[in-house]
Amino acid sequence: MSDSPAPPRPLEQNVFDEWPDAVRALFDGSSLASKTGFTASLLSVDTNGHVRTSLLGVGELYAPDSRTLCIALWPQARATRAIERNGRATLTFVCDEAFYQVQLRVAPLPCVEGDDSGLVYLICSIDSAETQSVRYARLTSGITFELEEEGKEAVLDRWKRQIEHLKRTAASR
């Protein structure tokens, strides 16, 4: 047997139960125009056992504190129905050169007076979470998108309204 140390593990995994600072800054509801392009995948399992995915931008995600995430979803999305049925979802994304996978417990948020968006608002708590990265490569992005110039301002305005709704409902819980 050799007394030499084991070689370093190529995969770094870190478990967390509070949003790291970089994620809190990403999901703080501010500077939405500068954060366009970021995409998170919200995964859920339907009654047939099929995985359903909703792709979300920063205008649909808001972290009011270190352990909570509020989400705005379209009611007709299959992922929305699956989440409403079982109260569970998984959020995956790339941030700060790491891959994040967060298991969430999900509950509905109440409607706020004057909201006519038609969106479903949810509040989530971290059940378990981890990051993964490797020493030999940097993750620079996950799924990304670019807003079309025509309609860009309308999307950013909608996102601002959605974030305000999430802030108000999160504060009233």
PDB file of C-alpha atoms in Angstrom, residues 1-153:
ATOM      1  CA  MET A   1       0.000   0.000   0.000  1.00  0.00           C
ATOM      2  CA  SER A   2       1.179   3.441  -0.843  1.00  0.00           C
ATOM      3  CA  ASP A   3       1.131   6.297   1.652  1.00  0.00           C
ATOM      4  CA  SER A   4       0.702   8.858  -1.109  1.00  0.00           C
ATOM      5  CA  PRO A   5      -2.438  10.987  -0.923  1.00  0.00           C
ATOM      6  CA  ALA A   6      -5.377  10.091  -3.106  1.00  0.00           C
ATOM      7  CA  PRO A   7      -5.560  12.049  -6.348  1.00  0.00           C
ATOM      8  CA  PRO A   8      -7.932  15.016  -6.264  1.00  0.00           C
ATOM      9  CA  ARG A   9     -11.499  14.246  -7.229  1.00  0.00           C
ATOM     10  CA  PRO A  10     -12.365  15.740 -10.585  1.00  0.00           C
ATOM     11  CA  LEU A  11     -15.963  16.355  -9.495  1.00  0.00           C
ATOM     12  CA  GLU A  12     -16.648  18.863  -6.741  1.00  0.00           C
ATOM     13  CA  GLN A  13     -20.050  18.517  -5.073  1.00  0.00           C
ATOM     14  CA  ASN A  14     -21.333  20.915  -2.441  1.00  0.00           C
ATOM     15  CA  VAL A  15     -24.595  20.544  -0.557  1.00  0.00           C
ATOM     16  CA  PHE A  16     -26.444  23.632   0.647  1.00  0.00           C
ATOM     17  CA  ASP A  17     -29.719  24.587   2.302  1.00  0.00           C
ATOM     18  CA  GLU A  18     -29.505  28.358   1.756  1.00  0.00           C
ATOM     19  CA  TRP A  19     -29.047  30.183  -1.535  1.00  0.00           C
ATOM     20  CA  PRO A  20     -25.403  31.135  -2.076  1.00  0.00           C
ATOM     21  CA  ASP A  21     -24.750  34.866  -2.499  1.00  0.00           C
ATOM     22  CA  ALA A  22     -24.326  34.629  -6.283  1.00  0.00           C
ATOM     23  CA  VAL A  23     -27.731  32.938  -6.630  1.00  0.00           C
ATOM     24  CA  ARG A  24     -29.421  35.411  -4.285  1.00  0.00           C
ATOM     25  CA  ALA A  25     -28.049  38.230  -6.452  1.00  0.00           C
ATOM     26  CA  LEU A  26     -29.319  36.506  -9.590  1.00  0.00           C
ATOM     27  CA  PHE A  27     -32.817  35.985  -8.133  1.00  0.00           C
ATOM     28  CA  ASP A  28     -33.128  39.312  -6.278  1.00  0.00           C
ATOM     29  CA  GLY A  29     -35.599  40.796  -8.780  1.00  0.00           C
ATOM     30  CA  SER A  30     -33.348  43.717  -9.709  1.00  0.00           C
ATOM     31  CA  SER A  31     -31.585  44.701 -12.936  1.00  0.00           C
ATOM     32  CA  LEU A  32     -33.699  42.330 -15.008  1.00  0.00           C
ATOM     33  CA  ALA A  33     -32.509  43.761 -18.347  1.00  0.00           C
ATOM     34  CA  SER A  34     -28.894  42.931 -17.501  1.00  0.00           C
ATOM     35  CA  LYS A  35     -29.816  39.344 -16.576  1.00  0.00           C
ATOM     36  CA  THR A  36     -31.761  38.419 -19.709  1.00  0.00           C
ATOM     37  CA  GLY A  37     -30.506  35.256 -21.306  1.00  0.00           C
ATOM     38  CA  PHE A  38     -30.280  33.317 -18.045  1.00  0.00           C
ATOM     39  CA  THR A  39     -32.479  30.230 -18.120  1.00  0.00           C
ATOM     40  CA  ALA A  40     -33.384  27.764 -15.382  1.00  0.00           C
ATOM     41  CA  SER A  41     -35.146  24.451 -15.966  1.00  0.00           C
ATOM     42  CA  LEU A  42     -38.018  23.676 -13.625  1.00  0.00           C
ATOM     43  CA  LEU A  43     -38.673  19.934 -13.707  1.00  0.00           C
ATOM     44  CA  SER A  44     -41.682  18.047 -12.398  1.00  0.00           C
ATOM     45  CA  VAL A  45     -43.196  14.584 -12.821  1.00  0.00           C
ATOM     46  CA  ASP A  46     -46.749  14.158 -14.119  1.00  0.00           C
ATOM     47  CA  THR A  47     -49.263  11.426 -13.236  1.00  0.00           C
ATOM     48  CA  ASN A  48     -47.856   9.194 -16.005  1.00  0.00           C
ATOM     49  CA  GLY A  49     -44.347   9.473 -14.591  1.00  0.00           C
ATOM     50  CA  HIS A  50     -43.164  11.723 -17.426  1.00  0.00           C
ATOM     51  CA  VAL A  51     -40.767  14.548 -16.634  1.00  0.00           C
ATOM     52  CA  ARG A  52     -42.156  17.972 -17.571  1.00  0.00           C
ATOM     53  CA  THR A  53     -39.929  20.998 -18.012  1.00  0.00           C
ATOM     54  CA  SER A  54     -40.655  24.707 -17.870  1.00  0.00           C
ATOM     55  CA  LEU A  55     -37.842  27.033 -18.896  1.00  0.00           C
ATOM     56  CA  LEU A  56     -37.768  30.148 -16.731  1.00  0.00           C
ATOM     57  CA  GLY A  57     -35.966  33.477 -16.932  1.00  0.00           C
ATOM     58  CA  VAL A  58     -35.031  35.867 -14.137  1.00  0.00           C
ATOM     59  CA  GLY A  59     -38.388  37.635 -14.517  1.00  0.00           C
ATOM     60  CA  GLU A  60     -40.127  34.496 -13.252  1.00  0.00           C
ATOM     61  CA  LEU A  61     -37.885  33.756 -10.261  1.00  0.00           C
ATOM     62  CA  TYR A  62     -37.544  35.741  -7.040  1.00  0.00           C
ATOM     63  CA  ALA A  63     -35.737  34.767  -3.816  1.00  0.00           C
ATOM     64  CA  PRO A  64     -37.195  36.840  -0.947  1.00  0.00           C
ATOM     65  CA  ASP A  65     -34.821  35.252   1.565  1.00  0.00           C
ATOM     66  CA  SER A  66     -32.012  32.718   1.802  1.00  0.00           C
ATOM     67  CA  ARG A  67     -34.227  29.591   1.779  1.00  0.00           C
ATOM     68  CA  THR A  68     -37.200  30.554  -0.381  1.00  0.00           C
ATOM     69  CA  LEU A  69     -37.910  30.955  -4.089  1.00  0.00           C
ATOM     70  CA  CYS A  70     -41.073  32.405  -5.618  1.00  0.00           C
ATOM     71  CA  ILE A  71     -41.974  31.397  -9.162  1.00  0.00           C
ATOM     72  CA  ALA A  72     -44.398  32.705 -11.783  1.00  0.00           C
ATOM     73  CA  LEU A  73     -45.700  30.095 -14.254  1.00  0.00           C
ATOM     74  CA  TRP A  74     -48.248  29.982 -17.045  1.00  0.00           C
ATOM     75  CA  PRO A  75     -51.302  28.001 -15.873  1.00  0.00           C
ATOM     76  CA  GLN A  76     -51.552  25.951 -19.082  1.00  0.00           C
ATOM     77  CA  ALA A  77     -48.016  24.564 -18.759  1.00  0.00           C
ATOM     78  CA  ARG A  78     -47.925  20.815 -18.096  1.00  0.00           C
ATOM     79  CA  ALA A  79     -45.234  21.390 -15.482  1.00  0.00           C
ATOM     80  CA  THR A  80     -47.598  23.721 -13.615  1.00  0.00           C
ATOM     81  CA  ARG A  81     -50.268  21.036 -13.370  1.00  0.00           C
ATOM     82  CA  ALA A  82     -47.748  18.426 -12.234  1.00  0.00           C
ATOM     83  CA  ILE A  83     -46.323  20.723  -9.564  1.00  0.00           C
ATOM     84  CA  GLU A  84     -49.777  21.684  -8.295  1.00  0.00           C
ATOM     85  CA  ARG A  85     -50.631  17.983  -8.002  1.00  0.00           C
ATOM     86  CA  ASN A  86     -47.608  16.784  -6.049  1.00  0.00           C
ATOM     87  CA  GLY A  87     -46.067  19.946  -4.533  1.00  0.00           C
ATOM     88  CA  ARG A  88     -42.558  19.056  -5.679  1.00  0.00           C
ATOM     89  CA  ALA A  89     -40.201  20.301  -8.361  1.00  0.00           C
ATOM     90  CA  THR A  90     -36.519  20.404  -9.233  1.00  0.00           C
ATOM     91  CA  LEU A  91     -34.790  23.568 -10.411  1.00  0.00           C
ATOM     92  CA  THR A  92     -31.559  23.252 -12.403  1.00  0.00           C
ATOM     93  CA  PHE A  93     -29.349  26.043 -13.711  1.00  0.00           C
ATOM     94  CA  VAL A  94     -25.777  27.231 -14.161  1.00  0.00           C
ATOM     95  CA  CYS A  95     -24.458  30.051 -11.980  1.00  0.00           C
ATOM     96  CA  ASP A  96     -21.013  31.100 -10.826  1.00  0.00           C
ATOM     97  CA  GLU A  97     -19.320  28.371 -12.912  1.00  0.00           C
ATOM     98  CA  ALA A  98     -21.280  25.542 -11.249  1.00  0.00           C
ATOM     99  CA  PHE A  99     -24.300  23.384 -12.068  1.00  0.00           C
ATOM    100  CA  TYR A 100     -27.091  23.730  -9.502  1.00  0.00           C
ATOM    101  CA  GLN A 101     -29.750  21.121  -8.795  1.00  0.00           C
ATOM    102  CA  VAL A 102     -32.307  22.138  -6.172  1.00  0.00           C
ATOM    103  CA  GLN A 103     -35.143  19.936  -4.916  1.00  0.00           C
ATOM    104  CA  LEU A 104     -38.078  22.172  -3.964  1.00  0.00           C
ATOM    105  CA  ARG A 105     -41.230  21.832  -1.878  1.00  0.00           C
ATOM    106  CA  VAL A 106     -43.875  23.952  -3.574  1.00  0.00           C
ATOM    107  CA  ALA A 107     -47.112  25.635  -2.439  1.00  0.00           C
ATOM    108  CA  PRO A 108     -49.408  28.138  -4.167  1.00  0.00           C
ATOM    109  CA  LEU A 109     -49.132  31.834  -3.390  1.00  0.00           C
ATOM    110  CA  PRO A 110     -52.371  33.794  -3.028  1.00  0.00           C
ATOM    111  CA  CYS A 111     -53.429  36.217  -5.724  1.00  0.00           C
ATOM    112  CA  VAL A 112     -52.735  39.883  -5.148  1.00  0.00           C
ATOM    113  CA  GLU A 113     -55.494  42.365  -5.804  1.00  0.00           C
ATOM    114  CA  GLY A 114     -55.142  43.996  -9.194  1.00  0.00           C
ATOM    115  CA  ASP A 115     -53.105  41.196 -10.784  1.00  0.00           C
ATOM    116  CA  ASP A 116     -54.662  40.275 -14.113  1.00  0.00           C
ATOM    117  CA  SER A 117     -51.665  38.439 -15.579  1.00  0.00           C
ATOM    118  CA  GLY A 118     -53.326  35.029 -15.480  1.00  0.00           C
ATOM    119  CA  LEU A 119     -50.121  33.550 -14.083  1.00  0.00           C
ATOM    120  CA  VAL A 120     -49.853  30.975 -11.324  1.00  0.00           C
ATOM    121  CA  TYR A 121     -47.601  32.112  -8.480  1.00  0.00           C
ATOM    122  CA  LEU A 122     -45.812  29.556  -6.302  1.00  0.00           C
ATOM    123  CA  ILE A 123     -43.635  29.689  -3.228  1.00  0.00           C
ATOM    124  CA  CYS A 124     -40.904  27.108  -2.829  1.00  0.00           C
ATOM    125  CA  SER A 125     -38.597  26.072  -0.040  1.00  0.00           C
ATOM    126  CA  ILE A 126     -35.324  24.251  -0.504  1.00  0.00           C
ATOM    127  CA  ASP A 127     -35.678  20.564   0.363  1.00  0.00           C
ATOM    128  CA  SER A 128     -32.160  19.588  -0.692  1.00  0.00           C
ATOM    129  CA  ALA A 129     -29.658  21.200  -3.006  1.00  0.00           C
ATOM    130  CA  GLU A 130     -26.218  20.741  -4.438  1.00  0.00           C
ATOM    131  CA  THR A 131     -23.750  22.269  -6.814  1.00  0.00           C
ATOM    132  CA  GLN A 132     -21.420  20.364  -9.090  1.00  0.00           C
ATOM    133  CA  SER A 133     -18.293  21.603 -10.801  1.00  0.00           C
ATOM    134  CA  VAL A 134     -15.065  20.181 -12.124  1.00  0.00           C
ATOM    135  CA  ARG A 135     -11.550  21.510 -11.733  1.00  0.00           C
ATOM    136  CA  TYR A 136     -10.575  20.994 -15.330  1.00  0.00           C
ATOM    137  CA  ALA A 137     -13.379  23.037 -16.926  1.00  0.00           C
ATOM    138  CA  ARG A 138     -15.547  26.083 -16.209  1.00  0.00           C
ATOM    139  CA  LEU A 139     -19.280  26.085 -16.859  1.00  0.00           C
ATOM    140  CA  THR A 140     -19.922  29.344 -18.640  1.00  0.00           C
ATOM    141  CA  SER A 141     -23.630  28.958 -19.271  1.00  0.00           C
ATOM    142  CA  GLY A 142     -26.513  26.569 -19.360  1.00  0.00           C
ATOM    143  CA  ILE A 143     -29.501  27.059 -21.611  1.00  0.00           C
ATOM    144  CA  THR A 144     -29.511  30.692 -22.702  1.00  0.00           C
ATOM    145  CA  PHE A 145     -31.772  32.875 -24.799  1.00  0.00           C
ATOM    146  CA  GLU A 146     -31.873  36.298 -26.370  1.00  0.00           C
ATOM    147  CA  LEU A 147     -34.939  38.523 -26.406  1.00  0.00           C
ATOM    148  CA  GLU A 148     -35.966  39.784 -29.837  1.00  0.00           C
ATOM    149  CA  GLU A 149     -35.635  43.554 -30.141  1.00  0.00           C
ATOM    150  CA  GLU A 150     -39.276  43.803 -31.180  1.00  0.00           C
ATOM    151  CA  GLY A 151     -41.204  43.095 -28.011  1.00  0.00           C
ATOM    152  CA  LYS A 152     -38.181  43.206 -25.683  1.00  0.00           C
ATOM    153  CA  GLU A 153     -39.509  46.146 -23.659  1.00  0.00           C
TER     154      GLU A 153
END
